[in-house]
mmCIF file of C-alpha atoms in Angstrom:
data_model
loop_
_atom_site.group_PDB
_atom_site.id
_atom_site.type_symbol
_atom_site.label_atom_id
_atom_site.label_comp_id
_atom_site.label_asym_id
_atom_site.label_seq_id
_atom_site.Cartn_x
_atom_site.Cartn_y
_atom_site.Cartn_z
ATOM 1 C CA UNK A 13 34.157 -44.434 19.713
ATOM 2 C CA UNK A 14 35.114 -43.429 16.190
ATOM 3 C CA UNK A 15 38.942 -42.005 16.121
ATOM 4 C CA UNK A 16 37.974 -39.171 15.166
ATOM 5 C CA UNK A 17 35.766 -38.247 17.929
ATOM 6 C CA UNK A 18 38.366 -38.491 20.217
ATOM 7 C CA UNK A 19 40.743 -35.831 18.744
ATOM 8 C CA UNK A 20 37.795 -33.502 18.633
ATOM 9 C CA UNK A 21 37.148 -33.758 22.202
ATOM 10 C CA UNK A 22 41.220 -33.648 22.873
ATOM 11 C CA UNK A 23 40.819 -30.092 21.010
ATOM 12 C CA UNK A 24 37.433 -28.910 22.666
ATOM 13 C CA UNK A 25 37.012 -30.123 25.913
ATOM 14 C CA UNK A 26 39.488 -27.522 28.092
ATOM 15 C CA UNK A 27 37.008 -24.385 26.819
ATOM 16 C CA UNK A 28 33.912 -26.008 25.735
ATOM 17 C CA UNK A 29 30.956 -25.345 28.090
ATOM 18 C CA UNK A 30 29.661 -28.795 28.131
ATOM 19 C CA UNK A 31 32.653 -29.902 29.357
ATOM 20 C CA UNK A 32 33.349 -27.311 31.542
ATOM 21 C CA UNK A 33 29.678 -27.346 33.132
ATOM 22 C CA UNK A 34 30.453 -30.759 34.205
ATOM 23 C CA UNK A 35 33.673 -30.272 35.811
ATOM 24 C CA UNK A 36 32.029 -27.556 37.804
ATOM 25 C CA UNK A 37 29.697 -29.897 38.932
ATOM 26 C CA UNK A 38 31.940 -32.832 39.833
ATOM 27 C CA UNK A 39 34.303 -30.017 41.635
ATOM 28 C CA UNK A 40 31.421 -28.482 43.636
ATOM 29 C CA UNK A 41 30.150 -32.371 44.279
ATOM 30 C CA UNK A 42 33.824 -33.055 45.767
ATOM 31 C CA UNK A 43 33.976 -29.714 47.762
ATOM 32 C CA UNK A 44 30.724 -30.761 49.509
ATOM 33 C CA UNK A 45 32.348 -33.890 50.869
ATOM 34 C CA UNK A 46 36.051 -32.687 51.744
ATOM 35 C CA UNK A 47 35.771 -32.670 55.245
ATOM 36 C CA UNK A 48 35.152 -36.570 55.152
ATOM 37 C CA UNK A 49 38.133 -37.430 52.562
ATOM 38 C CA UNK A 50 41.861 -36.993 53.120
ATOM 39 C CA UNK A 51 43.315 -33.651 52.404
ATOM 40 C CA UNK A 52 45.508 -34.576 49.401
ATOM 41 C CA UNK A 53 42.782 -37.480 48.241
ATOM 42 C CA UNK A 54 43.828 -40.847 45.982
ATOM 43 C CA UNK A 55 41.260 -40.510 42.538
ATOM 44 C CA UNK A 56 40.947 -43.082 40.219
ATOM 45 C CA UNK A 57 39.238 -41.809 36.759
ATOM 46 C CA UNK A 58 37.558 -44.628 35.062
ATOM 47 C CA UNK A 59 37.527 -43.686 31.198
ATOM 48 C CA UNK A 60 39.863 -40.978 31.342
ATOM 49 C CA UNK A 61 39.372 -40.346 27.643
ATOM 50 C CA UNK A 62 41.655 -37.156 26.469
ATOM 51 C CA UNK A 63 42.296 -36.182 30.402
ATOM 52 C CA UNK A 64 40.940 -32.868 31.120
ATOM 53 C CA UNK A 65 39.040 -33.763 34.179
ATOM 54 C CA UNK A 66 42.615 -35.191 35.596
ATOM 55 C CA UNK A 67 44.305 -32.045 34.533
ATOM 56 C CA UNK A 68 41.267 -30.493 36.390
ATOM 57 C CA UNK A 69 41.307 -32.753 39.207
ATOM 58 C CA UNK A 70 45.350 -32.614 39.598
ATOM 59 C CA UNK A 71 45.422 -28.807 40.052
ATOM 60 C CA UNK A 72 42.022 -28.516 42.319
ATOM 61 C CA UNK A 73 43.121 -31.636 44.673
ATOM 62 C CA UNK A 74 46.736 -31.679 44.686
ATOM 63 C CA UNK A 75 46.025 -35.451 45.150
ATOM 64 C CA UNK A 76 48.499 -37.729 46.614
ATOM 65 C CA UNK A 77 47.734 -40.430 43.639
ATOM 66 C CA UNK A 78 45.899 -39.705 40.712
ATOM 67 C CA UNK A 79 45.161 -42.599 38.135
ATOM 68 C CA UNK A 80 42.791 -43.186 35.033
ATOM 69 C CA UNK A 81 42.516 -45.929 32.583
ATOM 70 C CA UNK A 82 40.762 -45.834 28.750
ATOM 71 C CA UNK A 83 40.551 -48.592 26.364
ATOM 72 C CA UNK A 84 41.765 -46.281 23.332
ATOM 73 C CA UNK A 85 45.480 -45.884 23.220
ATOM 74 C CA UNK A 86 44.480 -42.497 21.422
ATOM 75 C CA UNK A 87 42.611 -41.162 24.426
ATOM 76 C CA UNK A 88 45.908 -42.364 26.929
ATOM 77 C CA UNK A 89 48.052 -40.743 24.892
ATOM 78 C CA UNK A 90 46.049 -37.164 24.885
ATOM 79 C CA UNK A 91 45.370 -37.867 28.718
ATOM 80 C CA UNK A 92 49.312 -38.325 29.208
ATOM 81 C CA UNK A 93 50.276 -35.329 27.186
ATOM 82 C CA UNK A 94 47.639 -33.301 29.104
ATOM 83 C CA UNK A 95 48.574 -34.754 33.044
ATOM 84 C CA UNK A 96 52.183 -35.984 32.648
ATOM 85 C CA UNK A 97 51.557 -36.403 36.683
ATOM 86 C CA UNK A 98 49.392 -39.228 36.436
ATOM 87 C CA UNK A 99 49.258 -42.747 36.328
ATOM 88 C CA UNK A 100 47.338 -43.165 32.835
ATOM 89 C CA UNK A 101 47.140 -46.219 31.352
ATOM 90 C CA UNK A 102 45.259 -48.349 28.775
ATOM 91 C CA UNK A 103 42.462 -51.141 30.647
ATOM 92 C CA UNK A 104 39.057 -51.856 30.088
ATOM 93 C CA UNK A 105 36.503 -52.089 32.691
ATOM 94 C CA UNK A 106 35.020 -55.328 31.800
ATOM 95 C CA UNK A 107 38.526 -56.790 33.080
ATOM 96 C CA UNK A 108 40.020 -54.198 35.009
ATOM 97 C CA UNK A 109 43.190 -53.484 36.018
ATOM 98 C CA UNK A 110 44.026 -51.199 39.381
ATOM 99 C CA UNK A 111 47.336 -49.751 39.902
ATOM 100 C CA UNK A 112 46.554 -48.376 43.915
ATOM 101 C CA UNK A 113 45.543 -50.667 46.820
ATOM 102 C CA UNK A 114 42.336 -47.527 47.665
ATOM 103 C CA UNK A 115 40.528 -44.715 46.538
ATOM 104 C CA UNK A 116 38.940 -41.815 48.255
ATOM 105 C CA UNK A 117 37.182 -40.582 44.915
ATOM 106 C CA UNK A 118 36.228 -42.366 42.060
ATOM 107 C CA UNK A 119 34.701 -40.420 38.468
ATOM 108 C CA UNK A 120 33.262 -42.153 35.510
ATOM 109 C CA UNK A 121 31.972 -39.506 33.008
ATOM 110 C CA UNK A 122 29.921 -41.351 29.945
ATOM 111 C CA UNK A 123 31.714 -44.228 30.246
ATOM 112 C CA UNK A 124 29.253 -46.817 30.999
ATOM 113 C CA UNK A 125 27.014 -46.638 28.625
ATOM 114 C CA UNK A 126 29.169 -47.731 26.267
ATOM 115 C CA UNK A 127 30.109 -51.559 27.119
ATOM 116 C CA UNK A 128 26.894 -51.077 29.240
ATOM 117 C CA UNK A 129 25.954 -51.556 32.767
ATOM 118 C CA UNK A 130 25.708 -55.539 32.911
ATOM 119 C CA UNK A 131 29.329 -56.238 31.561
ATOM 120 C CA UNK A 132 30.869 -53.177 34.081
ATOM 121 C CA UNK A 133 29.075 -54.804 36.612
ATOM 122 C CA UNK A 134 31.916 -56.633 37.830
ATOM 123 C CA UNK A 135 35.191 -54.199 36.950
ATOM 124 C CA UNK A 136 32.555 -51.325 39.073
ATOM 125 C CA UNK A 137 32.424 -53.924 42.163
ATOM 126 C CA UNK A 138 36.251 -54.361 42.107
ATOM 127 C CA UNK A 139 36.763 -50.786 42.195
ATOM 128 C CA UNK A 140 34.448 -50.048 44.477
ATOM 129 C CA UNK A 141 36.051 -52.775 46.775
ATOM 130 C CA UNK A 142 38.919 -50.793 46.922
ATOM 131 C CA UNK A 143 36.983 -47.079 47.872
ATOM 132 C CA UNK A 144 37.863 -46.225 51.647
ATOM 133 C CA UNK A 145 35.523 -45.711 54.311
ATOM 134 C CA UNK A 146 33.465 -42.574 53.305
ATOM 135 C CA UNK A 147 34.705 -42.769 49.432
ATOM 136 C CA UNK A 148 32.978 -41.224 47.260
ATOM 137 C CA UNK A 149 31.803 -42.479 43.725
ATOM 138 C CA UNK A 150 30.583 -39.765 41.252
ATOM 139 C CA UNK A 151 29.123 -40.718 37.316
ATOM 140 C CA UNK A 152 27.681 -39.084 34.823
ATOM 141 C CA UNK A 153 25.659 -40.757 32.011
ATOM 142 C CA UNK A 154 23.359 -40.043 28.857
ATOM 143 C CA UNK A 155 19.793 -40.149 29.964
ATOM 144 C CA UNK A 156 16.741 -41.763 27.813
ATOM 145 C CA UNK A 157 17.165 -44.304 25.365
ATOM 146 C CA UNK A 158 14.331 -42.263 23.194
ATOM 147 C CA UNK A 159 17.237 -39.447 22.416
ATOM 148 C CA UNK A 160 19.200 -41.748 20.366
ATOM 149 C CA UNK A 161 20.610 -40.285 17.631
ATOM 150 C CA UNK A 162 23.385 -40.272 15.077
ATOM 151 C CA UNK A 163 25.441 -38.758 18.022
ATOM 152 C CA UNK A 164 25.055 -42.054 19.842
ATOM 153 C CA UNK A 165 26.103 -43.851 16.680
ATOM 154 C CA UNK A 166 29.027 -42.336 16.044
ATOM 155 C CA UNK A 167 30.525 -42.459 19.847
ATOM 156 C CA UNK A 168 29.149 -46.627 19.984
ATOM 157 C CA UNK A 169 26.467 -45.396 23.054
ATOM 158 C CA UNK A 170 25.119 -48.973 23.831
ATOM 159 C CA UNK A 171 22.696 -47.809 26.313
ATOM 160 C CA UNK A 172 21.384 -44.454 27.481
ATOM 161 C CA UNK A 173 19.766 -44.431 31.487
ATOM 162 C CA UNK A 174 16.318 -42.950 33.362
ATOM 163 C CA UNK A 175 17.437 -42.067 37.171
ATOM 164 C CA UNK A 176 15.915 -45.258 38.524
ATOM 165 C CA UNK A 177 18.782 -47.067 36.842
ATOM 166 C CA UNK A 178 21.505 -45.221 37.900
ATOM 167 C CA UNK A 179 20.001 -45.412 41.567
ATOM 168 C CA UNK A 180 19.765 -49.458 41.218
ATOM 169 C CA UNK A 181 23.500 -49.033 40.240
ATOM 170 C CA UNK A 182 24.508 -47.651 43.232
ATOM 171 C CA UNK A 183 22.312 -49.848 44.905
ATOM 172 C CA UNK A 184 24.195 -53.056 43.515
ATOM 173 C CA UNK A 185 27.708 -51.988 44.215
ATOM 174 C CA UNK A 186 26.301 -51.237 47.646
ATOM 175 C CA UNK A 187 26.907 -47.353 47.624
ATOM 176 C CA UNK A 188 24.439 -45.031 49.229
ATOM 177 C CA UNK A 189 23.021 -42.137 46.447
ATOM 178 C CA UNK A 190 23.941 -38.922 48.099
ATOM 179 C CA UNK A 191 22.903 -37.349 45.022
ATOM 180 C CA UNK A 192 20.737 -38.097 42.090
ATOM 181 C CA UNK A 193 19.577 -35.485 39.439
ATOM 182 C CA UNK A 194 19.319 -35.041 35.504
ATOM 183 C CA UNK A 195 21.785 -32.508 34.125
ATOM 184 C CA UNK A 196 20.949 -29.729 31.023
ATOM 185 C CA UNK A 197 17.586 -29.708 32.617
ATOM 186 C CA UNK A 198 17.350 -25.911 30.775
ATOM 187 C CA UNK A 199 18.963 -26.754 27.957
ATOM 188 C CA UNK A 200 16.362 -30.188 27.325
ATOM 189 C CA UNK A 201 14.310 -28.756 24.523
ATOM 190 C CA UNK A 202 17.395 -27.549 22.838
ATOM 191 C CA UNK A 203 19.189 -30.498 22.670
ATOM 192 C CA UNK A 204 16.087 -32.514 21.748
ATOM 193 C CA UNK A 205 15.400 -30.039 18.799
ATOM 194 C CA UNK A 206 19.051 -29.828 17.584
ATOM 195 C CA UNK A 207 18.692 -34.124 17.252
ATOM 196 C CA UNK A 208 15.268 -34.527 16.207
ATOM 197 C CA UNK A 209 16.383 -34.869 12.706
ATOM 198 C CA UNK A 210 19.064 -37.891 13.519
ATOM 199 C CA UNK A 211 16.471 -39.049 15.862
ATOM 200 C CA UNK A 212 14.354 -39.439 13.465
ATOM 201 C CA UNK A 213 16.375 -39.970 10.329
ATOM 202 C CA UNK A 214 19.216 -41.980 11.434
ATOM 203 C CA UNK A 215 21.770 -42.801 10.121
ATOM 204 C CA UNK A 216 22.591 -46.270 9.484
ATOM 205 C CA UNK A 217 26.486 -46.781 9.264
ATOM 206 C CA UNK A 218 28.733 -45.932 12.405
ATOM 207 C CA UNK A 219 31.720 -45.290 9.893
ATOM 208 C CA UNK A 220 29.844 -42.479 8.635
ATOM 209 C CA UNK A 221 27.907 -41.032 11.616
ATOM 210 C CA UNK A 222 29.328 -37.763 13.588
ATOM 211 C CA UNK A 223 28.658 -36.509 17.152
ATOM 212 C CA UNK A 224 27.154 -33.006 18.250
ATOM 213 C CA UNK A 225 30.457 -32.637 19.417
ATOM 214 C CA UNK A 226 31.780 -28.988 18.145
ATOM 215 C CA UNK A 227 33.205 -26.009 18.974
ATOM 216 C CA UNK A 228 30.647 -23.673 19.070
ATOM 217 C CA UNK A 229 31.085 -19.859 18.766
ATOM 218 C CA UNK A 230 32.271 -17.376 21.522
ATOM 219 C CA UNK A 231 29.019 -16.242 22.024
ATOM 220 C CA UNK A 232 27.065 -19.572 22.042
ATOM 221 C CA UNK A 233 29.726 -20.674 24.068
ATOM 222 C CA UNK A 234 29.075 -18.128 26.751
ATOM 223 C CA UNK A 235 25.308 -17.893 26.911
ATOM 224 C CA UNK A 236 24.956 -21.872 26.965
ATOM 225 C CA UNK A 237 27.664 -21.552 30.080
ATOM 226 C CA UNK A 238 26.011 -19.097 31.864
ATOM 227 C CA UNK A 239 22.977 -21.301 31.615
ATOM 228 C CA UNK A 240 24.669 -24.198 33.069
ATOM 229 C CA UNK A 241 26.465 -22.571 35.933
ATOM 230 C CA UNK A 242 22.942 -21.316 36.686
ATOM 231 C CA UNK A 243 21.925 -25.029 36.721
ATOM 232 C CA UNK A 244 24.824 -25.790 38.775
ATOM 233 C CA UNK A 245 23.858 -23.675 41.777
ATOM 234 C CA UNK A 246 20.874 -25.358 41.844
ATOM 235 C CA UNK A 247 21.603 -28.304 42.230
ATOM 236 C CA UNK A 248 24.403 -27.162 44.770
ATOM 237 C CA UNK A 249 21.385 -25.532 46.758
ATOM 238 C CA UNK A 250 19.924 -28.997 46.942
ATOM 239 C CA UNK A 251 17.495 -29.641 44.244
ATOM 240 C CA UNK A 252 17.044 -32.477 42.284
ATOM 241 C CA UNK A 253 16.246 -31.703 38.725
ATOM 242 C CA UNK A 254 13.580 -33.640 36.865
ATOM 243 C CA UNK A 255 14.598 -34.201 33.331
ATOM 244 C CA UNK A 256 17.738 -33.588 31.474
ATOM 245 C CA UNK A 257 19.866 -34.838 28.569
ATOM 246 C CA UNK A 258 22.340 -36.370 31.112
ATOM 247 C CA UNK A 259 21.666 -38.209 34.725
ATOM 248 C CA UNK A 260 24.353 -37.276 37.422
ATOM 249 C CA UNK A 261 24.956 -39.291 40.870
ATOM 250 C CA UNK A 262 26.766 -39.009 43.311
ATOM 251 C CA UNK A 263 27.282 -42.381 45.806
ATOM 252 C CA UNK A 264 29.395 -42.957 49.371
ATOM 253 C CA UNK A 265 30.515 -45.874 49.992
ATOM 254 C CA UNK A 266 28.576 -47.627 53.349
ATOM 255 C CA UNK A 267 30.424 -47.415 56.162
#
């Protein structure tokens, strides 16, 4: 990911609603399953990047470890300024490195698609190795390989997913898919509009590309909130939404 991308997100992510529509998902995921997982639970957060969702995650869980790795020194140090509390530090899944002996809850948000699924193959089977009985493994990823766009360029996305794959992916680290649904299924056309033109006109030189990453303004920020948390309780109520900008999973680990 280009530097600077990461010290936008550092400065965006605690208010923006992107980011905060997916914490409220991952919390509401984890509140489904806490009568099955210890009551202060051991998380591992597998591209940590600037370390909002272990801020989150440390005051929601009160966990009794908390650890997340990044291969950018820049994104450990943001994630270590933001959750003194936890055990941050810089490893790459292709040859990871694990500091605990289990896990109750694992998170990877847009991780993946970055090295791609193939070469996290193995780093995602070692984790998962260590997930106790009834574990839970959540991920989020870019959906459709047809959305590329400068934005993709400019964070190094080497592959974007359809459901099916992320459901195979479960299926090879032998997790069962408790959940499976695209997320910004209301947003969709909006998204696709705002990237047509990179879609279409892209650019050609990573140094140069940026990200739809922003801070948009109070009001934007709001109404494209409200929107999500909307989506949010749907999903919560159960249903599986058909298209989206992002696929979210959720898988246990096979008892």
């Amino acid at each position: 990911m280009n530097p600077r991308e990461y010290e936008i997100m550092a400065q965006v992510e605690a208010e923006h609603w992107w980011y905060q529509s997916l914490r409220n998902r991952i919390g509401n995921s984890i509140d489904g399953y806490r009568s099955q997982l210890p009551n202060q639970p051991r998380i591992l957060d597998v591209g940590c990047g600037t370390g909002e969702n272990l801020r989150y995650l440390a005051e929601k869980l009160n966990p009794s470890y908390l650890g997340g790795f990044d291969v950018s020194e820049q994104a450990v140090a943001y994630s270590s300024q933001k959750c003194p509390t936890a055990d941050v530090y810089l490893g790459d899944l292709r040859n990871v490195a694990l500091h605990h002996d289990t896990y109750d809850i694992v998170i990877s948000c847009d991780v993946l698609y970055i090295p791609g699924i193939a070469a996290s193959l193995d780093g995602l089977r070692s984790i998962v190795d260590r997930m106790s009985p009834s574990g839970i493994f959540i991920v989020n990823l870019p959906a459709y390989n047809w959305l590329r766009s400068d934005h993709d360029l400019a964070i190094q996305t080497k592959e974007r997913y359809v459901a099916s794959e992320v459901r195979r992916l479960m299926e090879d680290l032998g997790l069962q898919t408790r959940q499976l649904t695209y997320r910004l299924c209301l947003l969709f056309p909006l998204v696709v509009a705002s990237r047509l033109p990179s879609m279409l006109w892209r650019n050609k030189d990573p140094a140069n590309a940026t990200s739809a990453l922003h801070q948009p303004s109070k009001v934007s920020n709001v109404v494209l909130g409200s929107v999500m948390k909307l989506e949010n309780r749907l999903i919560s109520s159960g249903f599986s939404l058909p298209w989206g900008s992002s696929v979210f999973a959720i898988g246990q680990k096979r008892q």
